[in-house]
Tab-separated table of C-alpha atoms in Angstrom:
chain	number	residue	atom	x	y	z
A	1	MET	CA	0.000	0.000	0.000
A	2	LYS	CA	1.627	3.227	-1.129
A	3	GLU	CA	1.321	6.000	1.405
A	4	ASN	CA	-0.004	9.322	0.176
A	5	LYS	CA	0.942	11.491	3.128
A	6	TYR	CA	0.986	14.719	1.150
A	7	ASP	CA	-2.766	14.479	0.606
A	8	ASN	CA	-3.196	14.596	4.383
A	9	GLU	CA	-4.376	18.163	5.015
A	10	GLN	CA	-2.460	18.798	8.230
A	11	PHE	CA	0.773	17.437	6.782
A	12	PHE	CA	0.311	19.355	3.552
A	13	VAL	CA	-0.198	22.636	5.402
A	14	LYS	CA	3.032	22.090	7.324
A	15	TYR	CA	4.869	21.170	4.141
A	16	SER	CA	3.588	24.318	2.467
A	17	GLN	CA	5.291	26.386	5.179
A	18	MET	CA	8.756	24.972	4.547
A	19	ASP	CA	11.284	27.219	2.840
A	20	ARG	CA	11.574	24.813	-0.080
A	21	SER	CA	7.799	25.088	-0.583
A	22	ARG	CA	7.510	28.838	-0.201
A	23	LYS	CA	10.699	29.909	-1.953
A	24	GLY	CA	11.114	27.018	-4.379
A	25	LEU	CA	14.530	25.828	-5.452
A	26	SER	CA	16.423	28.663	-3.784
A	27	GLY	CA	14.890	27.622	-0.468
A	28	ALA	CA	16.321	24.099	-0.694
A	29	GLY	CA	19.722	23.635	0.942
A	30	GLU	CA	20.847	21.056	-1.606
A	31	TRP	CA	19.804	22.965	-4.733
A	32	HIS	CA	23.164	24.699	-5.303
A	33	GLU	CA	24.784	21.256	-5.586
A	34	LEU	CA	21.968	19.524	-7.456
A	35	GLN	CA	21.937	22.301	-10.049
A	36	LYS	CA	25.608	21.645	-10.862
A	37	ILE	CA	25.031	18.031	-11.853
A	38	LEU	CA	21.920	18.571	-13.991
A	39	PRO	CA	22.379	17.993	-17.721
A	40	ASP	CA	21.650	20.346	-20.603
A	41	PHE	CA	17.859	20.332	-20.981
A	42	ARG	CA	17.597	22.008	-24.385
A	43	ASN	CA	15.155	20.127	-26.641
A	44	LYS	CA	15.009	17.270	-24.161
A	45	THR	CA	12.000	15.218	-23.087
A	46	VAL	CA	12.115	15.088	-19.325
A	47	LEU	CA	10.355	13.062	-16.623
A	48	ASP	CA	10.221	14.300	-13.020
A	49	LEU	CA	9.223	11.544	-10.581
A	50	GLY	CA	7.546	12.804	-7.419
A	51	CYS	CA	7.527	16.354	-8.740
A	52	GLY	CA	5.634	17.866	-5.784
A	53	TYR	CA	5.096	21.583	-6.304
A	54	GLY	CA	6.730	21.377	-9.721
A	55	TRP	CA	9.681	23.670	-9.005
A	56	HIS	CA	12.067	21.388	-10.877
A	57	CYS	CA	9.645	20.970	-13.796
A	58	LYS	CA	9.507	24.728	-14.153
A	59	TYR	CA	13.293	25.008	-14.016
A	60	VAL	CA	13.642	22.333	-16.686
A	61	SER	CA	11.016	24.029	-18.837
A	62	ASP	CA	12.736	27.400	-18.407
A	63	HIS	CA	15.996	25.805	-19.505
A	64	GLY	CA	14.829	24.781	-22.917
A	65	ALA	CA	13.229	21.376	-22.498
A	66	ARG	CA	10.942	20.330	-25.315
A	67	LYS	CA	8.517	18.572	-23.003
A	68	VAL	CA	8.310	17.947	-19.263
A	69	LEU	CA	6.140	15.407	-17.491
A	70	GLY	CA	5.842	15.806	-13.736
A	71	THR	CA	4.255	12.952	-11.820
A	72	ASP	CA	3.185	12.705	-8.204
A	73	ILE	CA	0.946	10.545	-6.041
A	74	SER	CA	-0.598	13.596	-4.361
A	75	HIS	CA	-3.479	15.590	-5.846
A	76	ARG	CA	-2.791	18.462	-3.489
A	77	MET	CA	0.814	18.682	-4.600
A	78	LEU	CA	-0.154	18.739	-8.251
A	79	GLN	CA	-2.861	21.317	-7.636
A	80	THR	CA	-0.208	23.642	-6.252
A	81	ALA	CA	2.134	22.714	-9.098
A	82	GLY	CA	-0.539	23.735	-11.585
A	83	GLU	CA	-0.969	27.065	-9.814
A	84	LYS	CA	2.675	27.917	-9.154
A	85	ASN	CA	4.597	26.162	-11.890
A	86	SER	CA	2.634	25.726	-15.059
A	87	ALA	CA	3.952	26.165	-18.574
A	88	GLU	CA	2.839	25.141	-22.013
A	89	ASN	CA	5.341	22.315	-22.250
A	90	ILE	CA	4.750	20.960	-18.728
A	91	GLU	CA	2.205	18.238	-18.068
A	92	TYR	CA	1.350	17.036	-14.578
A	93	GLN	CA	0.041	13.544	-13.953
A	94	CYS	CA	-1.312	12.161	-10.680
A	95	THR	CA	0.082	8.634	-10.480
A	96	ALA	CA	2.298	6.857	-7.967
A	97	MET	CA	5.672	6.366	-9.617
A	98	GLU	CA	5.439	2.617	-9.000
A	99	ASP	CA	2.367	2.535	-11.263
A	100	LEU	CA	3.748	4.521	-14.175
A	101	ASP	CA	4.326	2.865	-17.507
A	102	PHE	CA	5.921	4.317	-20.615
A	103	LEU	CA	7.223	3.017	-23.888
A	104	PRO	CA	10.938	2.172	-23.946
A	105	GLU	CA	13.228	5.110	-24.784
A	106	THR	CA	10.631	7.776	-24.111
A	107	PHE	CA	12.773	10.202	-22.097
A	108	ASP	CA	16.143	11.890	-22.532
A	109	VAL	CA	16.366	12.849	-18.891
A	110	VAL	CA	14.758	11.544	-15.705
A	111	ILE	CA	14.966	13.520	-12.487
A	112	SER	CA	13.583	13.027	-9.012
A	113	SER	CA	13.931	15.157	-5.915
A	114	LEU	CA	13.623	13.610	-2.442
A	115	ALA	CA	10.963	11.100	-3.393
A	116	PHE	CA	12.607	7.666	-3.716
A	117	HIS	CA	12.750	7.111	0.043
A	118	TYR	CA	8.964	6.756	-0.111
A	119	VAL	CA	9.305	3.855	-2.574
A	120	ARG	CA	9.521	0.310	-1.266
A	121	ASP	CA	10.980	-1.420	-4.323
A	122	PHE	CA	13.885	0.601	-5.664
A	123	GLU	CA	15.266	-2.052	-7.990
A	124	THR	CA	12.062	-2.426	-10.010
A	125	LEU	CA	11.764	1.336	-10.265
A	126	VAL	CA	15.357	1.728	-11.497
A	127	LYS	CA	14.855	-0.978	-14.099
A	128	ASN	CA	11.735	0.810	-15.314
A	129	ILE	CA	13.521	4.149	-15.467
A	130	TYR	CA	16.375	2.578	-17.392
A	131	ARG	CA	13.931	1.128	-19.918
A	132	TRP	CA	12.034	4.405	-20.299
A	133	MET	CA	15.240	6.298	-21.035
A	134	LYS	CA	17.038	6.783	-24.309
A	135	ALA	CA	20.653	5.635	-24.618
A	136	ASP	CA	23.068	8.230	-23.194
A	137	GLY	CA	20.163	9.684	-21.264
A	138	VAL	CA	20.893	11.177	-17.864
A	139	PHE	CA	19.233	10.220	-14.588
A	140	VAL	CA	19.662	12.636	-11.678
A	141	PHE	CA	18.076	12.225	-8.287
A	142	SER	CA	18.282	13.273	-4.686
A	143	VAL	CA	17.251	11.049	-1.840
A	144	GLU	CA	17.527	11.068	1.905
A	145	HIS	CA	20.968	9.791	2.847
A	146	PRO	CA	21.237	6.254	4.270
A	147	VAL	CA	22.895	7.730	7.375
A	148	PHE	CA	19.766	9.836	7.837
A	149	THR	CA	17.259	7.040	7.249
A	150	ALA	CA	18.933	4.116	9.077
A	151	TYR	CA	17.906	4.800	12.669
A	152	GLY	CA	14.371	5.740	11.798
A	153	THR	CA	13.331	8.749	13.831
A	154	GLN	CA	15.550	11.090	11.800
A	155	ASP	CA	16.270	13.123	14.908
A	156	TRP	CA	19.477	13.970	16.735
A	157	TYR	CA	20.486	12.331	19.982
A	158	TYR	CA	20.278	14.869	22.831
A	159	ASP	CA	21.612	15.185	26.343
A	160	ALA	CA	19.343	15.772	29.352
A	161	GLU	CA	19.426	19.535	28.730
A	162	GLY	CA	18.278	19.127	25.158
A	163	ASN	CA	21.632	19.814	23.519
A	164	ILE	CA	22.542	17.816	20.441
A	165	LEU	CA	25.162	15.185	21.223
A	166	HIS	CA	25.420	13.494	17.825
A	167	PHE	CA	23.311	11.746	15.202
A	168	PRO	CA	22.453	8.096	15.868
A	169	VAL	CA	22.980	5.322	13.331
A	170	ASP	CA	21.543	1.874	13.904
A	171	ASN	CA	20.093	-1.076	11.966
A	172	TYR	CA	21.979	0.113	8.896
A	173	TYR	CA	21.907	-3.210	7.069
A	174	TYR	CA	18.271	-3.897	7.885
A	175	GLU	CA	16.577	-2.256	4.948
A	176	GLY	CA	12.899	-1.444	4.820
A	177	ALA	CA	10.199	0.733	6.325
A	178	ARG	CA	10.957	3.258	9.049
A	179	ASP	CA	8.437	5.198	11.080
A	180	ALA	CA	9.986	8.624	10.563
A	181	VAL	CA	8.851	11.891	12.079
A	182	PHE	CA	8.785	14.657	9.490
A	183	LEU	CA	7.171	18.015	10.225
A	184	GLY	CA	5.895	16.544	13.481
A	185	GLU	CA	3.932	13.855	11.653
A	186	HIS	CA	4.595	10.152	11.305
A	187	VAL	CA	5.558	9.164	7.765
A	188	ILE	CA	6.737	5.821	6.420
A	189	LYS	CA	10.116	6.099	4.721
A	190	TYR	CA	12.207	3.281	3.335
A	191	HIS	CA	15.790	2.919	4.428
A	192	ARG	CA	18.266	1.493	1.955
A	193	THR	CA	22.013	1.210	2.195
A	194	LEU	CA	24.305	3.201	-0.009
A	195	THR	CA	25.336	-0.117	-1.545
A	196	THR	CA	21.757	-0.701	-2.658
A	197	TYR	CA	21.350	2.775	-4.123
A	198	LEU	CA	24.579	2.756	-6.097
A	199	ASN	CA	25.023	-0.883	-7.010
A	200	THR	CA	21.435	-1.119	-8.217
A	201	LEU	CA	22.270	1.625	-10.700
A	202	LEU	CA	25.526	-0.049	-11.758
A	203	GLN	CA	23.946	-3.474	-12.137
A	204	THR	CA	21.066	-2.053	-14.150
A	205	GLY	CA	23.523	-0.578	-16.643
A	206	PHE	CA	23.945	2.999	-15.535
A	207	GLU	CA	27.333	4.659	-15.397
A	208	LEU	CA	27.811	6.797	-12.287
A	209	GLN	CA	28.734	10.377	-13.073
A	210	HIS	CA	28.429	12.167	-9.737
A	211	ILE	CA	27.825	11.143	-6.139
A	212	ILE	CA	27.445	14.147	-3.855
A	213	GLU	CA	26.522	14.604	-0.229
A	214	PRO	CA	25.612	18.294	-0.359
A	215	GLN	CA	26.801	20.569	2.412
A	216	PRO	CA	24.669	23.552	3.351
A	217	PRO	CA	25.567	26.643	1.318
A	218	GLU	CA	27.489	29.440	2.980
A	219	ASP	CA	24.635	31.913	2.569
A	220	MET	CA	22.253	29.680	4.517
A	221	MET	CA	24.537	29.131	7.511
A	222	GLN	CA	22.778	31.827	9.528
A	223	ILE	CA	19.450	29.929	9.321
A	224	PRO	CA	18.738	28.355	12.731
A	225	GLY	CA	19.893	24.738	12.825
A	226	MET	CA	21.744	24.940	9.506
A	227	LYS	CA	25.198	24.744	11.068
A	228	ASP	CA	24.236	21.383	12.547
A	229	GLU	CA	23.783	20.142	8.978
A	230	MET	CA	27.594	19.980	8.868
A	231	ARG	CA	27.444	17.247	11.501
A	232	ARG	CA	25.826	14.473	9.460
A	233	PRO	CA	24.842	13.916	5.835
A	234	MET	CA	21.119	14.262	5.191
A	235	ILE	CA	20.873	14.060	1.421
A	236	LEU	CA	22.532	12.056	-1.307
A	237	LEU	CA	22.691	13.328	-4.903
A	238	VAL	CA	23.406	10.964	-7.762
A	239	ALA	CA	23.839	11.537	-11.483
A	240	ALA	CA	24.093	8.555	-13.815
A	241	ARG	CA	24.100	7.953	-17.542
A	242	LYS	CA	22.335	5.162	-19.408
A	243	ARG	CA	24.897	3.183	-21.346
B	1	MET	CA	54.538	13.593	9.428
B	2	LYS	CA	53.276	10.159	8.476
B	3	GLU	CA	52.459	7.994	11.463
B	4	ASN	CA	54.019	4.531	11.567
B	5	LYS	CA	51.930	2.998	14.314
B	6	TYR	CA	52.499	-0.566	13.189
B	7	ASP	CA	56.178	-0.300	14.077
B	8	ASN	CA	55.142	0.424	17.669
B	9	GLU	CA	55.846	-2.856	19.438
B	10	GLN	CA	52.835	-2.894	21.741
B	11	PHE	CA	50.453	-2.022	18.917
B	12	PHE	CA	52.014	-4.545	16.601
B	13	VAL	CA	51.660	-7.341	19.151
B	14	LYS	CA	47.967	-6.545	19.533
B	15	TYR	CA	47.514	-6.391	15.770
B	16	SER	CA	49.207	-9.769	15.425
B	17	GLN	CA	46.506	-11.307	17.640
B	18	MET	CA	43.611	-10.208	15.453
B	19	ASP	CA	41.821	-12.862	13.424
B	20	ARG	CA	42.778	-11.144	10.199
B	21	SER	CA	46.430	-11.351	11.227
B	22	ARG	CA	46.408	-14.926	12.456
B	23	LYS	CA	44.079	-16.460	9.900
B	24	GLY	CA	44.741	-14.188	6.943
B	25	LEU	CA	42.035	-13.384	4.428
B	26	SER	CA	39.526	-15.883	5.816
B	27	GLY	CA	39.719	-14.085	9.168
B	28	ALA	CA	38.643	-10.778	7.676
B	29	GLY	CA	34.893	-10.123	7.745
B	30	GLU	CA	34.933	-8.186	4.473
B	31	TRP	CA	37.012	-10.676	2.460
B	32	HIS	CA	34.053	-12.622	1.033
B	33	GLU	CA	32.807	-9.411	-0.576
B	34	LEU	CA	36.203	-7.984	-1.547
B	35	GLN	CA	37.095	-11.219	-3.278
B	36	LYS	CA	34.038	-10.924	-5.542
B	37	ILE	CA	35.105	-7.584	-6.984
B	38	LEU	CA	38.768	-8.419	-7.602
B	39	PRO	CA	39.786	-8.667	-11.255
B	40	ASP	CA	41.451	-11.539	-13.070
B	41	PHE	CA	45.114	-11.437	-11.968
B	42	ARG	CA	46.577	-13.784	-14.568
B	43	ASN	CA	49.766	-12.320	-16.078
B	44	LYS	CA	49.085	-8.996	-14.403
B	45	THR	CA	51.538	-6.645	-12.727
B	46	VAL	CA	49.999	-5.714	-9.396
B	47	LEU	CA	50.679	-3.099	-6.721
B	48	ASP	CA	49.372	-3.548	-3.168
B	49	LEU	CA	49.492	-0.301	-1.168
B	50	GLY	CA	49.775	-0.794	2.579
B	51	CYS	CA	50.154	-4.535	2.146
B	52	GLY	CA	50.706	-5.315	5.838
B	53	TYR	CA	51.255	-9.029	6.353
B	54	GLY	CA	51.050	-9.619	2.618
B	55	TRP	CA	47.964	-11.830	2.613
B	56	HIS	CA	46.564	-10.104	-0.446
B	57	CYS	CA	49.923	-10.194	-2.242
B	58	LYS	CA	50.052	-13.946	-1.728
B	59	TYR	CA	46.484	-14.333	-2.977
B	60	VAL	CA	47.287	-12.303	-6.076
B	61	SER	CA	50.462	-14.309	-6.649
B	62	ASP	CA	48.572	-17.581	-6.221
B	63	HIS	CA	46.034	-16.397	-8.775
B	64	GLY	CA	48.473	-16.067	-11.614
B	65	ALA	CA	49.930	-12.586	-11.344
B	66	ARG	CA	53.152	-12.047	-13.237
B	67	LYS	CA	54.597	-9.741	-10.598
B	68	VAL	CA	53.387	-8.333	-7.290
B	69	LEU	CA	54.805	-5.389	-5.407
B	70	GLY	CA	53.631	-4.983	-1.822
B	71	THR	CA	54.502	-1.716	-0.091
B	72	ASP	CA	54.109	-0.684	3.516
B	73	ILE	CA	55.438	1.989	5.847
B	74	SER	CA	56.103	-0.568	8.603
B	75	HIS	CA	59.245	-2.697	8.783
B	76	ARG	CA	57.583	-5.046	11.249
B	77	MET	CA	54.685	-5.637	8.918
B	78	LEU	CA	56.969	-6.435	6.022
B	79	GLN	CA	59.132	-8.697	8.127
B	80	THR	CA	56.061	-10.817	8.862
B	81	ALA	CA	55.010	-10.588	5.213
B	82	GLY	CA	58.378	-11.990	4.200
B	83	GLU	CA	57.959	-14.856	6.667
B	84	LYS	CA	54.307	-15.700	6.044
B	85	ASN	CA	53.650	-14.651	2.493
B	86	SER	CA	56.678	-14.790	0.292
B	87	ALA	CA	56.796	-16.019	-3.279
B	88	GLU	CA	59.187	-15.720	-6.161
B	89	ASN	CA	57.064	-13.121	-7.923
B	90	ILE	CA	56.326	-11.023	-4.820
B	91	GLU	CA	58.539	-8.114	-3.836
B	92	TYR	CA	58.056	-6.167	-0.618
B	93	GLN	CA	59.175	-2.559	-0.296
B	94	CYS	CA	59.227	-0.467	2.868
B	95	THR	CA	58.016	2.968	1.788
B	96	ALA	CA	55.088	5.110	2.835
B	97	MET	CA	52.629	5.101	-0.038
B	98	GLU	CA	52.754	8.895	-0.182
B	99	ASP	CA	56.461	8.634	-1.079
B	100	LEU	CA	56.227	6.033	-3.812
B	101	ASP	CA	57.045	6.912	-7.369
B	102	PHE	CA	56.670	4.769	-10.460
B	103	LEU	CA	56.764	5.307	-14.187
B	104	PRO	CA	53.409	5.954	-15.837
B	105	GLU	CA	51.496	2.826	-16.842
B	106	THR	CA	53.521	0.466	-14.677
B	107	PHE	CA	50.662	-1.579	-13.167
B	108	ASP	CA	47.648	-3.453	-14.493
B	109	VAL	CA	46.002	-3.634	-11.103
B	110	VAL	CA	46.336	-1.615	-7.907
B	111	ILE	CA	44.821	-2.878	-4.670
B	112	SER	CA	44.800	-1.593	-1.114
B	113	SER	CA	43.207	-3.047	1.997
B	114	LEU	CA	42.238	-0.800	4.917
B	115	ALA	CA	45.162	1.591	4.540
B	116	PHE	CA	43.890	4.796	2.895
B	117	HIS	CA	42.351	6.114	6.109
B	118	TYR	CA	45.921	6.590	7.326
B	119	VAL	CA	46.665	8.891	4.379
B	120	ARG	CA	46.131	12.618	4.723
B	121	ASP	CA	46.013	13.615	1.053
B	122	PHE	CA	43.747	11.231	-0.822
B	123	GLU	CA	43.480	13.266	-4.013
B	124	THR	CA	47.230	13.345	-4.687
B	125	LEU	CA	47.449	9.619	-4.011
B	126	VAL	CA	44.593	8.830	-6.402
B	127	LYS	CA	46.160	10.951	-9.127
B	128	ASN	CA	49.428	9.076	-8.654
B	129	ILE	CA	47.694	5.705	-8.774
B	130	TYR	CA	45.869	6.716	-11.937
B	131	ARG	CA	49.145	7.704	-13.565
B	132	TRP	CA	50.913	4.487	-12.490
B	133	MET	CA	48.133	2.368	-13.980
B	134	LYS	CA	47.702	1.124	-17.515
B	135	ALA	CA	44.538	2.011	-19.417
B	136	ASP	CA	41.654	-0.315	-18.513
B	137	GLY	CA	43.539	-1.207	-15.346
B	138	VAL	CA	41.507	-1.958	-12.268
B	139	PHE	CA	41.834	-0.277	-8.874
B	140	VAL	CA	40.216	-2.042	-5.918
B	141	PHE	CA	40.404	-0.858	-2.347
B	142	SER	CA	38.801	-1.134	1.040
B	143	VAL	CA	38.762	1.689	3.522
B	144	GLU	CA	37.072	2.444	6.795
B	145	HIS	CA	33.589	3.732	6.051
B	146	PRO	CA	32.952	7.485	6.488
B	147	VAL	CA	30.172	6.624	8.959
B	148	PHE	CA	32.788	4.795	11.015
B	149	THR	CA	35.456	7.512	10.858
B	150	ALA	CA	33.329	10.674	11.245
B	151	TYR	CA	32.882	10.815	15.006
B	152	GLY	CA	36.427	9.862	15.759
B	153	THR	CA	36.486	7.401	18.630
B	154	GLN	CA	35.117	4.583	16.458
B	155	ASP	CA	33.186	3.221	19.385
B	156	TRP	CA	29.496	2.649	20.002
B	157	TYR	CA	27.411	4.894	22.200
B	158	TYR	CA	26.408	3.026	25.370
B	159	ASP	CA	23.821	3.405	28.099
B	160	ALA	CA	24.741	3.558	31.796
B	161	GLU	CA	24.757	-0.247	32.000
B	162	GLY	CA	27.181	-0.561	29.129
B	163	ASN	CA	24.675	-1.726	26.526
B	164	ILE	CA	25.092	-0.469	22.979
B	165	LEU	CA	22.479	2.172	22.142
B	166	HIS	CA	23.602	3.090	18.632
B	167	PHE	CA	26.634	4.330	16.688
B	168	PRO	CA	27.319	8.076	16.849
B	169	VAL	CA	27.916	10.217	13.761
B	170	ASP	CA	29.164	13.778	14.119
B	171	ASN	CA	31.369	16.303	12.302
B	172	TYR	CA	30.758	14.414	9.082
B	173	TYR	CA	31.654	17.277	6.752
B	174	TYR	CA	34.730	18.277	8.743
B	175	GLU	CA	37.345	16.114	7.093
B	176	GLY	CA	40.757	15.455	8.550
B	177	ALA	CA	42.575	13.772	11.400
B	178	ARG	CA	40.729	11.848	14.088
B	179	ASP	CA	42.221	10.490	17.277
B	180	ALA	CA	40.837	6.976	16.941
B	181	VAL	CA	41.171	4.149	19.429
B	182	PHE	CA	42.117	0.907	17.719
B	183	LEU	CA	43.205	-2.143	19.706
B	184	GLY	CA	43.188	0.018	22.795
B	185	GLU	CA	45.820	2.356	21.335
B	186	HIS	CA	45.491	5.870	19.975
B	187	VAL	CA	45.972	6.040	16.219
B	188	ILE	CA	45.532	8.963	13.857
B	189	LYS	CA	43.049	8.187	11.098
B	190	TYR	CA	41.759	10.571	8.463
B	191	HIS	CA	38.051	11.001	8.008
B	192	ARG	CA	36.771	11.777	4.532
B	193	THR	CA	33.223	11.938	3.261
B	194	LEU	CA	31.869	9.432	0.824
B	195	THR	CA	31.657	12.313	-1.644
B	196	THR	CA	35.402	12.785	-1.398
B	197	TYR	CA	36.196	9.092	-1.840
B	198	LEU	CA	33.962	8.564	-4.843
B	199	ASN	CA	34.055	11.899	-6.596
B	200	THR	CA	37.835	12.040	-6.371
B	201	LEU	CA	37.908	8.807	-8.349
B	202	LEU	CA	35.375	10.068	-10.891
B	203	GLN	CA	37.119	13.400	-11.346
B	204	THR	CA	40.494	11.717	-11.766
B	205	GLY	CA	39.103	9.665	-14.636
B	206	PHE	CA	38.146	6.370	-13.049
B	207	GLU	CA	34.884	4.630	-13.873
B	208	LEU	CA	33.175	3.192	-10.801
B	209	GLN	CA	32.472	-0.527	-11.109
B	210	HIS	CA	31.407	-1.556	-7.620
B	211	ILE	CA	30.632	0.231	-4.365
B	212	ILE	CA	29.982	-2.206	-1.535
B	213	GLU	CA	29.436	-1.854	2.176
B	214	PRO	CA	30.167	-5.435	3.184
B	215	GLN	CA	27.932	-7.133	5.714
B	216	PRO	CA	29.415	-9.760	7.989
B	217	PRO	CA	29.226	-13.237	6.478
B	218	GLU	CA	26.699	-15.714	7.849
B	219	ASP	CA	29.379	-18.077	9.087
B	220	MET	CA	30.940	-15.365	11.269
B	221	MET	CA	27.712	-14.315	12.972
B	222	GLN	CA	28.473	-16.432	16.040
B	223	ILE	CA	31.697	-14.481	16.722
B	224	PRO	CA	31.119	-12.197	19.735
B	225	GLY	CA	30.149	-8.700	18.598
B	226	MET	CA	29.702	-9.679	14.953
B	227	LYS	CA	25.923	-9.313	14.989
B	228	ASP	CA	26.381	-5.681	15.980
B	229	GLU	CA	28.209	-5.196	12.680
B	230	MET	CA	24.733	-5.233	11.095
B	231	ARG	CA	23.993	-1.994	12.926
B	232	ARG	CA	26.379	0.343	11.134
B	233	PRO	CA	28.702	0.169	8.129
B	234	MET	CA	32.365	-0.134	9.039
B	235	ILE	CA	34.046	-0.730	5.710
B	236	LEU	CA	33.645	0.586	2.195
B	237	LEU	CA	34.810	-1.418	-0.835
B	238	VAL	CA	35.338	0.260	-4.172
B	239	ALA	CA	36.333	-1.096	-7.576
B	240	ALA	CA	37.127	1.314	-10.380
B	241	ARG	CA	38.538	1.120	-13.874
B	242	LYS	CA	41.020	3.511	-15.463
B	243	ARG	CA	39.468	4.931	-18.598
């Protein structure tokens, strides 16, 4: 059963108040690094899996893509995407990414931002993506880092006074569902090891181009809590090419 | 100043009592996975950086290598290597790997087992290795996992009764020296992020073939403490090809 947490009203309202929701790409701490590993989008047909508010679709459209398809499981997300990030060459489709089906070699580029940790079966998804892509196509995604997802709660470990001591890692090799707390709400996320993320790509036939654990940008360091982001990796960025 | 801890008598005696020292490759929890990603050694010229007791050199020699050069900073290590793992086509050389120099395209294969976390400047080393290798040559190494090296002490976090709670991660993005405790002795190890390990290879011109965080093998699970090795990654294995 695929969870559709973003159609939960309370959760969606909280999500809409995040910087990355209000400000778009410039409000996302990893964007400055993700942007660097994106391919040339001119005249490309692009798929965005778990597109959310559509900020990436709009960026891709603005950078010369021929056609952009953004997909998401959440109606609410796509409603906002339609309002905030529409363009003539962008289409939004409300389907869980596990249920998508396309003809082989449909897309030049596939992107996905912070969505794959909601997917239970990564291998099947990667095989599908590979099939949907044209040869030499580029696949770029961000996902919550295995260090961040292993323990489950996704919170720091504190002393009795509430000071951060460190970030806890546990059950690393036990992959699967975690009851994570995100925006004060319980959400199911799937933990996978780094081995699974990267070797699944390699074994499917992708060539790895970039593997980045983005650090917070200098100009965000004054945001409360941002300096602590130097203490553990939260996000993993990967760019790969279909061979 | 490069540390030569293995020439410290007390440390060396403790190291010599480890399973991986007494039993060789079969005593090393990661060997079953490392072995899988090693290339064909037949008629190859092979360099082993930080060869220690020479177990890998002997394996490479036994698997048809034409010539094997094992290098290590420690005289004691190489003395044992000469006793335990000598062969006509194996040469041992006592030099810190940072000080080695070879002609371009000298080696078909370069391997290194659990030694790079003692090296301060990984990028310079990787550039050297790339230069020393022939085109299509394979570079395989194991290193302590960034999750394991980040905090520094390399120990679990315990409750008041001494039970393991979890493994602590901190200062992940602050690379550099850590005062680690290994075999009850203080040793300087260098923490690097996964980004640095993998992207340094990619940027130097290597193609990534395998990235593995080895889990303990089933037949070692009864060894005291081994089950806890499922709780956090300790070792990272990487295989790459010179393009």
